[in-house]
Coordinates of C-alpha atoms and ligand atoms in Angstrom, one line a residue:
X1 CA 52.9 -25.3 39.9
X2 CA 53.6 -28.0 37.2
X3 CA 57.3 -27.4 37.1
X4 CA 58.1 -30.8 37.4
X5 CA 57.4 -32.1 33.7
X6 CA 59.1 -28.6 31.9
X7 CA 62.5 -27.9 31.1
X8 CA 61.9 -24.0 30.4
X9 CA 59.7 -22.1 32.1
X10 CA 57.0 -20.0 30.1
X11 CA 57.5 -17.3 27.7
X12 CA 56.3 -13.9 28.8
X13 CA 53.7 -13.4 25.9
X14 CA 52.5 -17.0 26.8
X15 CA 51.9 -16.1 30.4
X16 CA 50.1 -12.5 29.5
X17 CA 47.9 -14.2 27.1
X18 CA 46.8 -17.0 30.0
X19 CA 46.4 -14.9 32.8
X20 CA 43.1 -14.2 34.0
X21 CA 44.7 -13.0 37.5
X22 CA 44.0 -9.3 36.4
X23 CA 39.9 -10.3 36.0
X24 CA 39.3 -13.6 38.0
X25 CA 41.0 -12.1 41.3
X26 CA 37.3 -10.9 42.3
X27 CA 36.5 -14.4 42.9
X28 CA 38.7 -14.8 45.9
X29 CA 36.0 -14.8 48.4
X30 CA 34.3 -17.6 46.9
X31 CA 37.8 -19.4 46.1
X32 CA 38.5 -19.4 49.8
X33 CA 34.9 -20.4 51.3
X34 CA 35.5 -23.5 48.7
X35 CA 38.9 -24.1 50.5
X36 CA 38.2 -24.1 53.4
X37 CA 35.2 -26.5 53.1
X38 CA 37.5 -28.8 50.9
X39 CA 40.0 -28.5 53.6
X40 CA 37.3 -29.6 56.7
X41 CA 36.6 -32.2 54.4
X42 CA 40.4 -33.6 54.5
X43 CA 40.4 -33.6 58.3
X44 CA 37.2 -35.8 57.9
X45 CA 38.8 -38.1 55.6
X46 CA 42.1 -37.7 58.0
X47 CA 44.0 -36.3 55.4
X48 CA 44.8 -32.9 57.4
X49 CA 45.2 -32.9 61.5
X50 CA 43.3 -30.4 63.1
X51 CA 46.0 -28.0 63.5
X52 CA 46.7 -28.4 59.5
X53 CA 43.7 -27.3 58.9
X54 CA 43.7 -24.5 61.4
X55 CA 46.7 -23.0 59.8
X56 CA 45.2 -23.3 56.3
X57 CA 42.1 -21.5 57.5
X58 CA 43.7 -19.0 59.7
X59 CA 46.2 -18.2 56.8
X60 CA 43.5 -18.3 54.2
X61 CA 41.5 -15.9 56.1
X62 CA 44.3 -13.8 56.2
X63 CA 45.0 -13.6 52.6
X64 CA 41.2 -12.8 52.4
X65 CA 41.7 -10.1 54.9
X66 CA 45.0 -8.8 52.9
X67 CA 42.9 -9.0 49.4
X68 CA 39.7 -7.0 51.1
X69 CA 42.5 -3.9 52.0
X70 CA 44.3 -4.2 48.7
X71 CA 46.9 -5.2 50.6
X72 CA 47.9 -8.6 48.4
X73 CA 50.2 -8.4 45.8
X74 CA 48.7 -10.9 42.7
X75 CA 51.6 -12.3 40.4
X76 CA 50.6 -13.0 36.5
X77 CA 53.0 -15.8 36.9
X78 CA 50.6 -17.8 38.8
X79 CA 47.8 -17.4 36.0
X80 CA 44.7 -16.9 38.1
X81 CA 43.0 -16.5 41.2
X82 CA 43.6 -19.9 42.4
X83 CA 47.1 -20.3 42.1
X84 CA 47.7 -16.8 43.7
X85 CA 45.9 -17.6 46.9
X86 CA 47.4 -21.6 46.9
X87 CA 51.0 -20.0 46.5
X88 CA 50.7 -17.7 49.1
X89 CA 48.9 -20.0 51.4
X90 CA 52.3 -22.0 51.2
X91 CA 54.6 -19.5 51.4
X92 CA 52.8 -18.1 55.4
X93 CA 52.0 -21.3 56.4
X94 CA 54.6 -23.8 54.8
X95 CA 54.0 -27.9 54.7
X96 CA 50.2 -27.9 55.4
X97 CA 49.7 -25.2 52.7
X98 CA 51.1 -28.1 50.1
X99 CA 48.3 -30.3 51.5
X100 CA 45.1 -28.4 50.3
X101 CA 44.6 -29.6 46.7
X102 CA 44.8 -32.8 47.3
X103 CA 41.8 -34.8 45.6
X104 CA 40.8 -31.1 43.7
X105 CA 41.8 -29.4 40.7
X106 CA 41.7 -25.9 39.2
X107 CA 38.7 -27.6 37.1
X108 CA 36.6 -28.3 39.8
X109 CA 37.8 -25.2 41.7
X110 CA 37.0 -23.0 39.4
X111 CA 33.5 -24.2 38.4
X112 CA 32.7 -24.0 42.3
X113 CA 33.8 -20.1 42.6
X114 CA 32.2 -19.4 39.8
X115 CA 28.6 -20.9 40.7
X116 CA 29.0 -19.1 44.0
X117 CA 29.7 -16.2 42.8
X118 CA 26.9 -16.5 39.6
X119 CA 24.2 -17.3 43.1
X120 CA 25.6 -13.9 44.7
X121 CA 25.4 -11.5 42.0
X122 CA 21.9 -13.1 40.9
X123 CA 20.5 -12.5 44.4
X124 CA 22.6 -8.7 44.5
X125 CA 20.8 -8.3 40.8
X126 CA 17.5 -9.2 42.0
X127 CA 17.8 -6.9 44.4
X128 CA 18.6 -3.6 42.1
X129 CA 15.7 -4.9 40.2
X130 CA 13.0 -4.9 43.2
X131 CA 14.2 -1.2 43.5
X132 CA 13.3 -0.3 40.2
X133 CA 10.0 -1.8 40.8
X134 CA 9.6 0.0 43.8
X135 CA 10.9 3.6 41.5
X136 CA 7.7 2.2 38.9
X137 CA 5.5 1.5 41.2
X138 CA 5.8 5.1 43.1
X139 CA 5.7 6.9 39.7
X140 CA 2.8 4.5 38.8
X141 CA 0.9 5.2 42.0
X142 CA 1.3 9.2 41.6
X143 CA 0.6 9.2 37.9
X144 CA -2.4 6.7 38.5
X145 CA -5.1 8.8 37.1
X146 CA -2.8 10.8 34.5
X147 CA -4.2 10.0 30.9
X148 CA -2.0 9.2 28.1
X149 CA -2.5 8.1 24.8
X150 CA -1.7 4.3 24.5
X151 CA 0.0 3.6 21.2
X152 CA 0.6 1.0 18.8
X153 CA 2.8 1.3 15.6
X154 CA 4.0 5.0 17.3
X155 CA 0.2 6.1 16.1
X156 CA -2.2 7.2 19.3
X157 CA -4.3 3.8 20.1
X158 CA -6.7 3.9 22.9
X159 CA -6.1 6.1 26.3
X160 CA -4.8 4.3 29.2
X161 CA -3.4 5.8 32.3
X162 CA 0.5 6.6 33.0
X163 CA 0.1 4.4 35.9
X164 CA -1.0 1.7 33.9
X165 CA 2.0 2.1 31.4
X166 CA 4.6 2.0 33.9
X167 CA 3.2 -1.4 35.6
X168 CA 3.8 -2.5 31.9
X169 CA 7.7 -2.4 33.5
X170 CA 6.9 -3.7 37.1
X171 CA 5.3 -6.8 35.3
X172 CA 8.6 -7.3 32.9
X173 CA 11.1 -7.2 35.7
X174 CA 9.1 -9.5 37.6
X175 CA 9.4 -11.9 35.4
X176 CA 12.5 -11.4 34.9
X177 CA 13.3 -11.8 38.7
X178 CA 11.0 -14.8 38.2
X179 CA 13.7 -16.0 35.5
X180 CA 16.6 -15.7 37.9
X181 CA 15.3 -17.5 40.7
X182 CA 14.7 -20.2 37.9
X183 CA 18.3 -19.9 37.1
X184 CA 19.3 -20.1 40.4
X185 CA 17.7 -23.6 41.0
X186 CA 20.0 -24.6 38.4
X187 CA 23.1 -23.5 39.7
X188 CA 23.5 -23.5 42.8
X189 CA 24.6 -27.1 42.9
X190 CA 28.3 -27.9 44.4
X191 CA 31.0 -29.8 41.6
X192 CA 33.4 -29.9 43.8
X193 CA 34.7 -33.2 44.0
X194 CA 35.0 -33.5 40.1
X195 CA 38.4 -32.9 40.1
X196 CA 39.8 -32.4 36.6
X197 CA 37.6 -34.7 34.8
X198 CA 36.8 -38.3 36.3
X199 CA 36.1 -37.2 40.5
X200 CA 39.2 -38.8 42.7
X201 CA 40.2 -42.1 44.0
X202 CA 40.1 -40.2 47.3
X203 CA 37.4 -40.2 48.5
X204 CA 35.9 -36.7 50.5
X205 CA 32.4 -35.9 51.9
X206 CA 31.1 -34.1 48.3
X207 CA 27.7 -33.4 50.3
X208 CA 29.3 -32.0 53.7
X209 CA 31.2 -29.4 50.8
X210 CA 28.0 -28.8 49.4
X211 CA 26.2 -28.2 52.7
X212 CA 28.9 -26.1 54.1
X213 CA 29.2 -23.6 50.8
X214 CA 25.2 -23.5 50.9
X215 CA 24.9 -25.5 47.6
X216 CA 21.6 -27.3 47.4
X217 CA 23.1 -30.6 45.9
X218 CA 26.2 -32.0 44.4
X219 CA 26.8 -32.7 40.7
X220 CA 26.3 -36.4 39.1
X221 CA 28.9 -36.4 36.2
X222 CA 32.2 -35.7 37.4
X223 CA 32.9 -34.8 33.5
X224 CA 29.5 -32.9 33.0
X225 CA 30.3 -30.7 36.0
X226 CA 33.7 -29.5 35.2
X227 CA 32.7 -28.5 31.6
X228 CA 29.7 -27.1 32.5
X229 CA 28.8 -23.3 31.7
X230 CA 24.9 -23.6 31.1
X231 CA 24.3 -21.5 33.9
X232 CA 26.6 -18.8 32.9
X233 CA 25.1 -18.5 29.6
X234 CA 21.3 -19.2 31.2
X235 CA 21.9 -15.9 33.4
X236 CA 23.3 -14.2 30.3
X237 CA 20.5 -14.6 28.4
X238 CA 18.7 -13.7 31.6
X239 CA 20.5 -10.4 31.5
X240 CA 20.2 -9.7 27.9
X241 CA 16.7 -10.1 28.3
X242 CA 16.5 -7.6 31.4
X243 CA 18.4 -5.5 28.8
X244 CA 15.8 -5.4 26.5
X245 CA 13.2 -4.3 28.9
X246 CA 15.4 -1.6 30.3
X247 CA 15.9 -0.3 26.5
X248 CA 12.2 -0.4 25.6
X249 CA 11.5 1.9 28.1
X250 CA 14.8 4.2 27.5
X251 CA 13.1 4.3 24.3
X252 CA 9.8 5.1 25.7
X253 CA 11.4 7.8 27.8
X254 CA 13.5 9.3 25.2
X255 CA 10.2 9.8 23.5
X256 CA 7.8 11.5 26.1
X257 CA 10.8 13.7 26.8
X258 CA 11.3 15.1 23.2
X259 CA 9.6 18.4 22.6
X260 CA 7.4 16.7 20.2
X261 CA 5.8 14.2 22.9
X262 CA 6.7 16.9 25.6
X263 CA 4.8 13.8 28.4
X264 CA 7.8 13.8 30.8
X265 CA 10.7 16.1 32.3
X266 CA 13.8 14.2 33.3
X267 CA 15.8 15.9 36.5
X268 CA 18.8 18.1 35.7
X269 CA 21.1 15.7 37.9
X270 CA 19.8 12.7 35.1
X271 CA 20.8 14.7 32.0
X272 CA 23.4 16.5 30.3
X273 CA 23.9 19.4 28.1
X274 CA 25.7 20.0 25.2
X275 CA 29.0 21.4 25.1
X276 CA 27.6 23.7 21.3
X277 CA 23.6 24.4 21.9
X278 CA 23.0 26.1 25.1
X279 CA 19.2 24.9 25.1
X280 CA 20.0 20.9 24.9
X281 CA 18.7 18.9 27.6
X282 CA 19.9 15.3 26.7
X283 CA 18.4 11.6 27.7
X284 CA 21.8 10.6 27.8
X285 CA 21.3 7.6 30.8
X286 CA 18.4 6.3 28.4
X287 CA 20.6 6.8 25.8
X288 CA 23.0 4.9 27.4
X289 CA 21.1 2.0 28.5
X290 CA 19.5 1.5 24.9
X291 CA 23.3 1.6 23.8
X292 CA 24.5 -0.8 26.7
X293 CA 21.9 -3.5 25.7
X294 CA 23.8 -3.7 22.7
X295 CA 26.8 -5.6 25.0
X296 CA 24.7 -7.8 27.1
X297 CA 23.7 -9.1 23.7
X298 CA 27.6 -9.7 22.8
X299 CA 28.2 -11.0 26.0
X300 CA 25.6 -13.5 26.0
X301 CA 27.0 -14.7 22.0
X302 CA 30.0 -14.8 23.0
X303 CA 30.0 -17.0 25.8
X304 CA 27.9 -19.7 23.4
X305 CA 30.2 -19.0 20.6
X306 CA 33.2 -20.1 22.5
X307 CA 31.4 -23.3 24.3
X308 CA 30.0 -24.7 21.0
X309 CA 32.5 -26.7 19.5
X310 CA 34.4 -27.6 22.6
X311 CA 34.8 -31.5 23.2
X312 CA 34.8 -32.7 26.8
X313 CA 35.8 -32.0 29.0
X314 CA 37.9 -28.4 29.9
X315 CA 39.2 -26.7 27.3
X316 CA 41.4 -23.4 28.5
X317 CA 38.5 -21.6 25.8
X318 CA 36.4 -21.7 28.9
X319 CA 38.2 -19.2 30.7
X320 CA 36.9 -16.9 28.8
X321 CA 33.5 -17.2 30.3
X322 CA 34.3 -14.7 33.1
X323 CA 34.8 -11.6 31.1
X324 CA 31.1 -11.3 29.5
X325 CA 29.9 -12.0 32.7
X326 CA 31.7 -10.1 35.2
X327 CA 31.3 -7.1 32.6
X328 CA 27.1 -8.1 31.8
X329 CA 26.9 -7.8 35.8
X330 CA 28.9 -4.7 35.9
X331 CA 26.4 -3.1 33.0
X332 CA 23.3 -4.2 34.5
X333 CA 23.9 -3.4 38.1
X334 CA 25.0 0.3 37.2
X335 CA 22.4 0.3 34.7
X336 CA 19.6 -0.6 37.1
X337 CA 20.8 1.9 39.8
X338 CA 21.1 4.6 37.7
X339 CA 17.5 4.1 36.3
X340 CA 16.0 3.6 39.6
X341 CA 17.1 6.6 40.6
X342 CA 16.0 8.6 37.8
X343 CA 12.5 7.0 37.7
X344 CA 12.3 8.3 40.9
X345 CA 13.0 11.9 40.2
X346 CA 11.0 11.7 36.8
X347 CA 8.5 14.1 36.6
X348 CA 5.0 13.8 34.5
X349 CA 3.7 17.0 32.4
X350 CA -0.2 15.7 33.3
X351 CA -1.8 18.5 31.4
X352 CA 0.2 17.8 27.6
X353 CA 0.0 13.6 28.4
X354 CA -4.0 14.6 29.0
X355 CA -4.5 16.5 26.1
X356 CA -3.1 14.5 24.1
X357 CA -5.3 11.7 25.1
X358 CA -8.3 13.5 24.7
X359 CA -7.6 13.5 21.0
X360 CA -11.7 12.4 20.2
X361 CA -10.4 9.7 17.9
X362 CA -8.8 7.7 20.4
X363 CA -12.4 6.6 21.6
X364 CA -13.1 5.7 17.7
X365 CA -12.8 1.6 19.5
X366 CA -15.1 2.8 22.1
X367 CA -17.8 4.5 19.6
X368 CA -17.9 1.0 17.7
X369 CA -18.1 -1.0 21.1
X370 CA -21.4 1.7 21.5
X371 CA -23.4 0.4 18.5
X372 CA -21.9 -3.2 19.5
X373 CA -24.4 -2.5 22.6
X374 CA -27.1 -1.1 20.4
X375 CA -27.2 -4.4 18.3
X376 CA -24.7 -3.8 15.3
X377 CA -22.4 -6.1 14.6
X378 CA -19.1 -5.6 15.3
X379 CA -17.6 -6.1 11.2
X380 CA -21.0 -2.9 10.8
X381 CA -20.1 -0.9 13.6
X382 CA -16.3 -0.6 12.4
X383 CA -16.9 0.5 9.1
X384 CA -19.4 2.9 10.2
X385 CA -17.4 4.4 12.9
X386 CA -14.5 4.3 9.7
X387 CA -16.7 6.4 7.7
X388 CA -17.1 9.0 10.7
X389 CA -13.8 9.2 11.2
X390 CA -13.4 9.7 7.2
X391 CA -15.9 12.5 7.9
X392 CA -13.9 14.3 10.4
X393 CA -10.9 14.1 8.9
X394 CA -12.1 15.8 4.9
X395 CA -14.3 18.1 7.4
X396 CA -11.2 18.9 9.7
X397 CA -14.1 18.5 12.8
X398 CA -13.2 16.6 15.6
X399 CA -14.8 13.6 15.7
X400 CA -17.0 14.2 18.8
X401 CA -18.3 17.5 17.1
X402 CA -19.7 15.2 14.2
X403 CA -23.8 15.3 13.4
X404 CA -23.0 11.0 14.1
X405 CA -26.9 10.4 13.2
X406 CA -26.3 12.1 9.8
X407 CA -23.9 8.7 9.1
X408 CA -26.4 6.2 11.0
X409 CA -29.6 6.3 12.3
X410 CA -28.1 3.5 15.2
X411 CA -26.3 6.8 16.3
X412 CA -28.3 7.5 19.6
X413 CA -28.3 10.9 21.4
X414 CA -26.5 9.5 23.9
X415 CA -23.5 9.2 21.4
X416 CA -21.8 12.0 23.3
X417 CA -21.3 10.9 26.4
X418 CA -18.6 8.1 24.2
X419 CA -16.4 10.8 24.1
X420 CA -15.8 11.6 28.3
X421 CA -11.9 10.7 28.5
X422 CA -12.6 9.5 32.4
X423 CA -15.9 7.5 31.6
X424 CA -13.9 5.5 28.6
X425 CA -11.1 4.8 31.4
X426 CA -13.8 3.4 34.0
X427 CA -15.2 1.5 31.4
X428 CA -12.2 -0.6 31.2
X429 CA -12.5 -3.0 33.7
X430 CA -11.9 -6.4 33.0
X431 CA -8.6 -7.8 34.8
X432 CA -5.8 -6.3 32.8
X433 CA -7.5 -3.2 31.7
X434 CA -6.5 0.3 32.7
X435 CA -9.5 1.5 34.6
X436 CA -8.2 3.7 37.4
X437 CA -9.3 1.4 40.1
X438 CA -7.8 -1.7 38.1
X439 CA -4.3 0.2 38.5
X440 CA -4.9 1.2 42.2
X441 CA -5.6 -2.6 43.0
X442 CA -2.4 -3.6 40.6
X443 CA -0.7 -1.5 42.2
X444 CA -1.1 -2.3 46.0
X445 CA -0.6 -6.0 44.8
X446 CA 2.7 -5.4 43.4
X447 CA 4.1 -3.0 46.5
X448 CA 2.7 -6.3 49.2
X449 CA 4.6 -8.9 46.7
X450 CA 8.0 -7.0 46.3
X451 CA 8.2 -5.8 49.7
Ligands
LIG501 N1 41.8 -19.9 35.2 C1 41.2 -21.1 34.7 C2 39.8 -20.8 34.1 O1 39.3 -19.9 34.4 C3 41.1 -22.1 35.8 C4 41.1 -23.5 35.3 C5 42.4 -23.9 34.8 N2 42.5 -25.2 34.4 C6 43.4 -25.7 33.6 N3 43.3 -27.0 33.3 N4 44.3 -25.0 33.0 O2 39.3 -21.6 33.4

């Protein structure tokens, strides 16, 4: 394409270090929307005829047609996406195919595939994520009344409900989808018309382009838009982050399926064996997603590692944007799928998550909120409800078993009925709280809001 200035033409190793032909091709949908919208632009600005640009659009769409049945050869000579589909455009249609980058350049073309494709995969993404919502939210609704212990520092807490646990999830991801379509504000604006760095002294229809390819607005520095990758690394971080949620609760599953938590059975078709111990039934796809995080969070670094010290405006460093984040939406889209799916076929051992909430000492908060009620101050009531639960731990007597008025006389005889597993849980009803009703009503708001 620039043979004109060189004597020799490119060394081998030069042109397989440059090409990003064997990554960047999945961007020729977006190239060829963006050409063809420059191209109506042209016949606007009477640079093209009518029938110019019908032959660049019918031969464009036929390259498109060719790429969808894996029908196109792509030639590392021509570097990258754009050069492949320009070249061949040329070689079916001839003279008008020579026509089509006038007033553009692969600076400006690139940074308007890549924003369409970034606004596709964040709408495809928030789409996986809405299912896995919906997986929560029908575990969440069947497990709605299935006591667990809630835990801080790994150590039993205070009982909550599974239902309540999972909608700890459904409210992550919906901020995460909250995130995207934040993100998506941001880039869905058209810089076509920057050219390489300083816009044209042609002059086409930037906002027709925009219109046409669904952008929202046009860009206001030519030189700001074509080195530009904020919104790459914005929906990185956005994916890293969506990592990290799908991680904590790998880790939370990998947990209640050990035999020591014992709170939930995976399906056969979501785990593996091992290939030694007969009796292994392995996590593996939480496993996997914990361990998967792990490149979201490269991606994401490396992406503002490579921008940092970059004057304006391109610098060929920013090709290597497209590799974190074609692979961070590969990982998260499998990732999300697979999880959604196994969600669904998760099953709850109700009986072990209930004893093991109905561990007395869980309700240790709840017995100090009781002598709260009966006029001790909370810093009193504490230590008090400390020393019973020193008591029952030299005794080895659960702590509902405990002579209480033996420790205090503010120990009523109603002190028993502190220790009914469902009356604790109905007690907790302010917004937020686990009561069983508070879950039911979270619940039915999510399922009207995601669907
Ligand atoms: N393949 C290039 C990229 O992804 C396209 C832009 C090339 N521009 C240039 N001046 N060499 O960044």
């Amino acid at each position: 394409m620039w043979k004109g200035r060189f004597a020799q033409a490119t060394a081998d190793l030069v042109q397989q270090y440059g090409e990003s032909i064997s990554y960047d091709w999945r961007l020729y949908k977006h190239d060829i929307a963006g050409s063809i919208a420059h191209a109506r632009a042209q016949v606007k600005a009477k640079l093209l005829t009518e029938e110019e640009f019908n032959q660049i659009e019918t031969g464009l769409r036929g390259i498109e047609k060719d790429i969808d049945a894996g029908n196109f050869k792509f030639s590392i000579e021509l570097e990258d996406i754009h050069m492949n589909i320009e070249s061949e455009l040329t070689t079916r249609i001839g003279a008008a195919g020579g026509k089509l980058h006038t007033a553009r350049s692969r600076n400006d073309q690139v940074a308007t595939d890549t924003r369409l494709y970034c606004r596709e995969q964040v709408d495809n993404i928030s789409e996986h994520l809405k299912d896995l919502q919906r997986s929560l939210l029908g575990k969440a609704e069947q497990y709605a009344a299935a006591f667990i212990p809630g835990y801080t520092h790994l150590q039993r807490g205070q009982p909550v409900t599974v239902g309540h646990h999972l909608l700890a999830y459904v409210e992550m991801f919906a901020r995460d989808l909250d995130r995207l379509a934040d993100a998506r504000k941001r880039l869905n604006v058209s810089p076509l018309g920057s050219g390489a760095l300083a816009g044209s002294t042609i002059n086409l229809d930037r906002e027709q382009i925009a219109a046409e390819l669904g952008f929202d607005s046009i860009t206001t520095n030519s030189m700001d838009a074509i080195s530009d990758r904020d919104y790459i690394m914005e929906l990185l971080f956005d994916f890293a982050l969506i990592g990290t949620h799908l991680s904590r609760l790998s880790e939370d599953l990998i947990l209640w399926c050990s035999s020591e938590f014992g709170f939930a059975t995976l399906s056969d078709a979501h785990t593996t064996g091992s290939s030694l111990m007969p009796q292994k039934k392995n996590p593996d796809v939480c496993e996997l997603t914990r361990g998967k995080t792990g490149r979201l969070y490269g991606n994401l670094v490396s992406l503002l590692t490579a921008a940092k010290g970059l004057p304006l405006t391109y610098n060929r460093d920013l090709q290597e944007d497209k590799e974190p984040l074609f692979d961070s939406i590969d990982t998260l889209l499998l990732a999300l799928s697979v999880n959604t799916e196994m969600i669904a076929d998760m099953q709850i051992n109700v009986d072990t998550c209930k004893a093991a909430a109905s561990d007395p000492l869980l309700l240790a908060t709840d017995l100090a909120d009781y002598l709260v009620k009966n006029g001790v101050p909370f810093r009193s009531a504490h230590e008090l409800v400390g020393k019973a639960v020193a008591v029952s731990v030299q005794e080895n007597t659960p702590l509902d078993e405990l002579d209480l008025n033996k420790i205090s006389e503010h120990y009523g005889a109603d002190t028993k009925d502190i220790f009914n597993l469902q009356t604790a849980l109905e007690a907790r009803t302010n917004v937020g709280a686990p009561s069983i009703s508070n879950v039911q009503k979270q619940i039915k708001c999510w399922t009207k809001k995601i669907n």
